[in-house]
Amino acid sequence: MKKSVLLLITVACKLTLIAQIQTNLPPIVGAGRAVDPYNYKIVKTQEFANASVSCAHPLASMVGAEIMRRGGNAFDAAIATQFVLAVVYPEAGNIGGGGFMVARTALGKNIAIDYRETAPNKATRDMYLDKEGNVIPKLSLLGHLASGVPGTVAGLFETFKYARLPMKVLVQPAIDIAEFGYVITEREAKGLNSTKESFIQNSTQPSAYVKEALWKAGDTLVNKDLAETLKRIRDYGQRGFYEGKTAQLIVAEMKQGTGIIGLEDLKNYKAKERIPLVFNYKGFDIIGMPPPSSGGIIIEQMMKMIEHRDISRYPFQSPQQVQLMVEVERRAYADRAEHLGDPDFWKVPLKTLANDKYLANRMIDYDSTKATPSNDIKAGTIHESDQTTHISVLDKYGNMVSITTTLNGGYGSRTVIGGAGFIMNNEMDDFSAKPGAPNMFGAVGGAANAIQPNKRMLSSMSPTLVLKNKKPYIVAGTPGGTTIPTSVFQTLVNLLDYNMSAEDAVNKPKFHHQWLPDQVDIEPTFAAETKTAMVAMGYKFHDRPQIGRTEVIRILPSGKRETAADKRGDDCVAGY
Ligand code: DON
């Protein structure tokens, strides 16, 4: 009896709170308001007393922070931030793509939500091969046939179970920005200009992303079609996207092109709660994403392979440190290619892959004086792009949310859904089109990641959390295709083993090895002496303009949220 009275009071309080928040919330977005889309600046690092967000665009971070300032929790902020990214960061923010969320509630519940795209029902194993069995270049990358069934909107509604504010409040800032426009940055102008022809070739109707003259920094981008699509989500919920007008527009666009996504594919799409991967590294609990992402398990493998080798005795980015990390990366990525795929279609040997004896055995041929050659199956070319996007959020209650979401390549398949204003993903390229044939990230795979209807393609996205003494400590993640797990791995080593600030951990030069191709990718500022020493040990190096765009929040001993946004982009922090 007492219990039910208590429950009633709690529900009544919650309803009153929601009602207050709903009615008392003045608009967040507008000229001169809390988030001004015509006048904003980029803040890279800051300590906040209560709550913070770090993500790829200032307007999205600011909306997330404002939502928390007005009574929302980290889940509310993450939802609102993602909707805004879908408007202001069209390279990777999306409702036409998919992603993963790893979170931990203030009460200590770990959560993993999988909203990865699926292969359409009409997909077949060899759909990207010609009659001779060769991969048809670009077919899984550009245009209508490159898209999987989008998962983001379903994922946001799955996340909503943990939120406090009404969904309407969370979608509205994105609607306002799409409807009344926002000022674009130089980086965005360049991205849109270089994609102009590709949008025209791969879409059947005009869209807000293409205009006669070239875009320039300071121009205002208005996307009325996208605003209407978001309004349908606001007014009809998940069905406002997967059914009704939006679904019809998606299917109409597919039919006008070469696409195979049908109404049933959309109606049947479901986000899934998975069991998060949790492991211990030197006393810290690390929480990661399980398959269909490869991220969590290969980070676990890499960290366990270095755990007992006391890496911090080597100076930061000395040949010894880098060589050890490269060798564990090589071994983990070899496992990725063979063993990982959608667990609903393929038995993934997770326990074995993380087993201590198994990992000790993997390192048995490790030689600290020379490179272990990768088995030369087929070398791939690495595509230079960082167009996935990561959001880290931590609120004043201790809810931690880490989300990585993507269209895959920059601006996805370049197909804009006519009349709906959003860009579709080209995630089908993350499947293995043919055993041993590299995808755009040079990743190879086989049966575990072959195309099957309704299957999820293997991912590298690695939203990650760290607990210290069982309490919230770090929220981290990054874009970067196959470099994602190695970037997160390095960021964690920088923080946990080298005691760096969040800012340094994110901005120090990165390196990457993925088994095949057998080379170490490095950023321009990577230590030249280390490279020279490692070349003498038999390593090949490959230059990349940048690796990752990592967003980190760490709780300092003072309780402050040390929040850092990667210097490599327009990434920005906000909080209070
Ligand atoms: O899921 C994956 O692993 C890829 N689709 C991620 C793509 C990505 O990070 C693009 N940015 N470089």
Tab-separated table of C-alpha atoms in Angstrom, residues 113-358:
chain	number	residue	atom	x	y	z
A	113	ILE	CA	21.801	0.417	-28.166
A	114	ASP	CA	22.445	-0.846	-31.687
A	115	TYR	CA	20.832	1.216	-34.410
A	116	ARG	CA	23.085	0.058	-37.188
A	117	GLU	CA	21.590	-0.011	-40.690
A	118	THR	CA	20.445	-3.344	-42.134
A	119	ALA	CA	20.759	-4.776	-45.620
A	120	PRO	CA	17.413	-4.413	-47.431
A	121	ASN	CA	15.324	-7.531	-47.883
A	122	LYS	CA	16.194	-7.641	-51.569
A	123	ALA	CA	19.964	-7.545	-50.914
A	124	THR	CA	22.042	-10.517	-52.092
A	125	ARG	CA	25.547	-11.697	-51.279
A	126	ASP	CA	26.960	-10.880	-54.717
A	127	MET	CA	25.010	-7.703	-55.440
A	128	TYR	CA	28.160	-5.619	-55.937
A	129	LEU	CA	29.946	-8.115	-58.220
A	130	ASP	CA	29.962	-8.240	-62.032
A	131	LYS	CA	29.430	-11.419	-64.080
A	132	GLU	CA	33.087	-12.383	-63.697
A	133	GLY	CA	32.787	-12.066	-59.934
A	134	ASN	CA	34.768	-8.826	-59.655
A	135	VAL	CA	33.710	-6.006	-57.354
A	136	ILE	CA	32.059	-3.212	-59.405
A	137	PRO	CA	33.867	-0.051	-58.295
A	138	LYS	CA	31.780	2.492	-56.343
A	139	LEU	CA	28.509	0.544	-56.526
A	140	SER	CA	28.426	0.085	-52.756
A	141	LEU	CA	29.548	3.682	-52.216
A	142	LEU	CA	27.565	6.035	-54.430
A	143	GLY	CA	23.885	6.281	-55.226
A	144	HIS	CA	20.717	4.516	-54.249
A	145	LEU	CA	22.019	0.951	-54.129
A	146	ALA	CA	24.702	1.864	-51.555
A	147	SER	CA	22.252	2.458	-48.713
A	148	GLY	CA	21.253	0.225	-45.860
A	149	VAL	CA	17.919	0.704	-44.096
A	150	PRO	CA	18.468	3.705	-41.778
A	151	GLY	CA	18.490	3.054	-38.036
A	152	THR	CA	19.062	6.439	-36.403
A	153	VAL	CA	15.458	7.482	-35.775
A	154	ALA	CA	14.621	4.095	-34.219
A	155	GLY	CA	17.766	4.423	-32.096
A	156	LEU	CA	16.733	7.838	-30.843
A	157	PHE	CA	13.351	6.485	-29.766
A	158	GLU	CA	15.036	3.527	-28.031
A	159	THR	CA	17.260	6.052	-26.216
A	160	PHE	CA	14.161	8.061	-25.303
A	161	LYS	CA	13.225	5.370	-22.739
A	162	TYR	CA	15.945	6.866	-20.521
A	163	ALA	CA	15.107	10.531	-21.147
A	164	ARG	CA	13.030	12.931	-19.000
A	165	LEU	CA	11.706	15.576	-21.369
A	166	PRO	CA	9.025	15.171	-24.052
A	167	MET	CA	10.341	14.163	-27.479
A	168	LYS	CA	8.722	17.293	-28.950
A	169	VAL	CA	11.070	19.464	-26.876
A	170	LEU	CA	14.059	17.446	-28.053
A	171	VAL	CA	13.270	17.639	-31.796
A	172	GLN	CA	12.230	21.298	-31.894
A	173	PRO	CA	15.714	22.907	-31.908
A	174	ALA	CA	16.631	20.880	-35.005
A	175	ILE	CA	13.347	21.816	-36.685
A	176	ASP	CA	13.952	25.503	-36.008
A	177	ILE	CA	17.491	25.369	-37.363
A	178	ALA	CA	16.400	23.499	-40.509
A	179	GLU	CA	13.424	25.800	-41.089
A	180	PHE	CA	15.059	29.179	-40.445
A	181	GLY	CA	18.610	28.288	-41.351
A	182	TYR	CA	22.070	28.429	-39.842
A	183	VAL	CA	25.323	30.020	-40.839
A	184	ILE	CA	27.814	27.537	-42.257
A	185	THR	CA	31.509	27.307	-41.439
A	186	GLU	CA	34.332	27.375	-43.964
A	187	ARG	CA	34.864	23.652	-43.541
A	188	GLU	CA	31.197	22.979	-44.321
A	189	ALA	CA	31.273	25.289	-47.363
A	190	LYS	CA	34.270	23.404	-48.741
A	191	GLY	CA	32.628	20.036	-48.083
A	192	LEU	CA	29.397	21.006	-49.838
A	193	ASN	CA	31.228	22.540	-52.795
A	194	SER	CA	33.380	19.490	-53.347
A	195	THR	CA	30.317	17.214	-53.161
A	196	LYS	CA	28.068	19.327	-55.435
A	197	GLU	CA	28.481	17.242	-58.605
A	198	SER	CA	28.133	14.010	-56.672
A	199	PHE	CA	24.843	15.172	-55.089
A	200	ILE	CA	23.531	16.066	-58.556
A	201	GLN	CA	24.564	12.727	-60.056
A	202	ASN	CA	23.186	10.589	-57.248
A	203	SER	CA	19.900	12.318	-56.387
A	204	THR	CA	16.814	12.580	-58.573
A	205	GLN	CA	15.585	15.944	-57.247
A	206	PRO	CA	17.096	19.296	-56.263
A	207	SER	CA	18.028	19.714	-52.601
A	208	ALA	CA	19.074	22.373	-50.128
A	209	TYR	CA	22.700	21.185	-50.305
A	210	VAL	CA	23.141	22.236	-53.929
A	211	LYS	CA	22.893	25.809	-55.127
A	212	GLU	CA	23.918	27.601	-58.261
A	213	ALA	CA	26.847	29.590	-56.824
A	214	LEU	CA	29.535	28.072	-54.621
A	215	TRP	CA	28.950	28.001	-50.874
A	216	LYS	CA	31.110	30.220	-48.719
A	217	ALA	CA	31.646	30.586	-44.990
A	218	GLY	CA	28.899	32.777	-43.510
A	219	ASP	CA	26.173	31.693	-45.982
A	220	THR	CA	22.877	30.615	-44.418
A	221	LEU	CA	21.671	27.096	-45.210
A	222	VAL	CA	17.894	26.573	-44.980
A	223	ASN	CA	16.436	23.083	-45.447
A	224	LYS	CA	12.621	23.276	-45.432
A	225	ASP	CA	12.165	19.670	-46.601
A	226	LEU	CA	14.229	18.414	-43.688
A	227	ALA	CA	12.258	20.647	-41.292
A	228	GLU	CA	9.028	19.014	-42.529
A	229	THR	CA	10.521	15.515	-42.108
A	230	LEU	CA	11.549	16.382	-38.545
A	231	LYS	CA	8.066	17.750	-37.856
A	232	ARG	CA	6.579	14.401	-38.896
A	233	ILE	CA	8.909	12.712	-36.386
A	234	ARG	CA	7.872	15.250	-33.734
A	235	ASP	CA	4.162	14.761	-34.449
A	236	TYR	CA	3.934	11.004	-35.181
A	237	GLY	CA	6.986	9.607	-33.422
A	238	GLN	CA	9.042	6.833	-34.965
A	239	ARG	CA	6.212	6.068	-37.403
A	240	GLY	CA	6.588	9.598	-38.736
A	241	PHE	CA	9.816	8.342	-40.308
A	242	TYR	CA	9.387	4.614	-40.960
A	243	GLU	CA	5.800	4.857	-42.207
A	244	GLY	CA	3.580	7.423	-43.903
A	245	LYS	CA	4.856	10.280	-46.014
A	246	THR	CA	8.573	10.040	-45.170
A	247	ALA	CA	8.675	6.303	-45.897
A	248	GLN	CA	6.859	6.913	-49.169
A	249	LEU	CA	9.353	9.605	-50.155
A	250	ILE	CA	12.273	7.274	-49.374
A	251	VAL	CA	10.812	4.466	-51.454
A	252	ALA	CA	9.892	6.831	-54.308
A	253	GLU	CA	13.498	8.098	-54.389
A	254	MET	CA	14.792	4.511	-54.368
A	255	LYS	CA	12.505	3.547	-57.258
A	256	GLN	CA	13.558	6.531	-59.344
A	257	GLY	CA	17.135	5.446	-58.898
A	258	THR	CA	18.531	1.930	-58.584
A	259	GLY	CA	17.644	1.451	-54.904
A	260	ILE	CA	16.024	-1.611	-53.347
A	261	ILE	CA	14.798	-0.314	-49.982
A	262	GLY	CA	11.039	-0.953	-49.771
A	263	LEU	CA	8.208	0.069	-47.460
A	264	GLU	CA	8.430	-3.230	-45.567
A	265	ASP	CA	12.154	-2.746	-44.923
A	266	LEU	CA	11.377	0.547	-43.255
A	267	LYS	CA	8.379	-0.644	-41.308
A	268	ASN	CA	10.274	-3.669	-39.994
A	269	TYR	CA	13.427	-1.838	-38.900
A	270	LYS	CA	14.142	-2.243	-35.185
A	271	ALA	CA	16.882	-0.808	-32.996
A	272	LYS	CA	18.218	-3.423	-30.580
A	273	GLU	CA	19.436	-3.303	-27.017
A	274	ARG	CA	22.631	-5.362	-26.773
A	275	ILE	CA	24.626	-6.474	-23.773
A	276	PRO	CA	27.481	-3.978	-23.367
A	277	LEU	CA	31.007	-5.336	-23.268
A	278	VAL	CA	32.595	-4.681	-19.882
A	279	PHE	CA	36.198	-5.447	-19.023
A	280	ASN	CA	38.807	-4.388	-16.546
A	281	TYR	CA	42.051	-2.624	-17.432
A	282	LYS	CA	44.433	-1.948	-14.540
A	283	GLY	CA	41.510	-1.468	-12.161
A	284	PHE	CA	39.407	0.722	-14.502
A	285	ASP	CA	36.132	-0.682	-15.823
A	286	ILE	CA	35.805	-0.098	-19.542
A	287	ILE	CA	32.392	-0.331	-21.161
A	288	GLY	CA	32.217	-0.770	-24.931
A	289	MET	CA	29.975	-1.666	-27.861
A	290	PRO	CA	29.601	-5.352	-28.729
A	291	PRO	CA	29.025	-6.704	-32.281
A	292	PRO	CA	27.815	-5.791	-34.830
A	293	SER	CA	30.505	-3.295	-33.959
A	294	SER	CA	34.012	-4.687	-33.868
A	295	GLY	CA	35.038	-1.703	-31.730
A	296	GLY	CA	34.437	-2.916	-28.179
A	297	ILE	CA	35.985	-6.346	-28.589
A	298	ILE	CA	39.099	-5.259	-30.440
A	299	ILE	CA	39.719	-2.458	-27.941
A	300	GLU	CA	39.397	-5.096	-25.210
A	301	GLN	CA	41.873	-7.353	-27.045
A	302	MET	CA	44.376	-4.538	-27.586
A	303	MET	CA	44.199	-3.295	-24.027
A	304	LYS	CA	44.544	-6.778	-22.581
A	305	MET	CA	47.529	-7.499	-24.823
A	306	ILE	CA	49.379	-4.454	-23.437
A	307	GLU	CA	48.055	-4.600	-19.872
A	308	HIS	CA	50.878	-6.649	-18.362
A	309	ARG	CA	53.642	-5.041	-20.377
A	310	ASP	CA	53.746	-1.831	-18.354
A	311	ILE	CA	53.631	0.451	-21.368
A	312	SER	CA	54.097	3.715	-19.450
A	313	ARG	CA	57.739	2.825	-18.704
A	314	TYR	CA	58.399	3.774	-22.347
A	315	PRO	CA	58.470	7.503	-23.161
A	316	PHE	CA	55.351	8.743	-24.964
A	317	GLN	CA	55.472	7.860	-28.680
A	318	SER	CA	58.929	6.353	-28.386
A	319	PRO	CA	59.661	3.512	-30.844
A	320	GLN	CA	59.114	0.968	-28.028
A	321	GLN	CA	55.656	2.281	-27.124
A	322	VAL	CA	54.457	2.676	-30.713
A	323	GLN	CA	55.855	-0.694	-31.789
A	324	LEU	CA	54.061	-2.524	-28.984
A	325	MET	CA	50.782	-0.803	-29.779
A	326	VAL	CA	51.145	-1.416	-33.517
A	327	GLU	CA	51.770	-5.124	-32.941
A	328	VAL	CA	48.673	-5.562	-30.781
A	329	GLU	CA	46.654	-3.578	-33.331
A	330	ARG	CA	47.863	-5.887	-36.112
A	331	ARG	CA	46.745	-8.981	-34.204
A	332	ALA	CA	43.360	-7.627	-33.152
A	333	TYR	CA	42.504	-6.499	-36.701
A	334	ALA	CA	43.436	-9.905	-38.112
A	335	ASP	CA	40.805	-11.374	-35.782
A	336	ARG	CA	38.328	-8.730	-36.847
A	337	ALA	CA	38.589	-9.742	-40.513
A	338	GLU	CA	37.979	-13.410	-39.771
A	339	HIS	CA	35.651	-13.643	-36.828
A	340	LEU	CA	33.413	-10.607	-36.581
A	341	GLY	CA	30.003	-9.931	-38.087
A	342	ASP	CA	26.381	-9.409	-37.092
A	343	PRO	CA	25.829	-11.726	-34.077
A	344	ASP	CA	22.242	-12.365	-35.225
A	345	PHE	CA	23.652	-14.069	-38.334
A	346	TRP	CA	27.102	-15.303	-37.329
A	347	LYS	CA	28.390	-16.972	-34.199
A	348	VAL	CA	30.954	-14.478	-32.932
A	349	PRO	CA	33.444	-16.159	-30.536
A	350	LEU	CA	33.491	-13.204	-28.141
A	351	LYS	CA	34.576	-15.146	-25.060
A	352	THR	CA	37.540	-16.742	-26.799
A	353	LEU	CA	38.630	-13.508	-28.427
A	354	ALA	CA	38.849	-11.847	-25.004
A	355	ASN	CA	40.295	-14.847	-23.193
A	356	ASP	CA	43.608	-14.163	-21.415
A	357	LYS	CA	45.293	-17.368	-22.584
A	358	TYR	CA	44.156	-16.820	-26.155
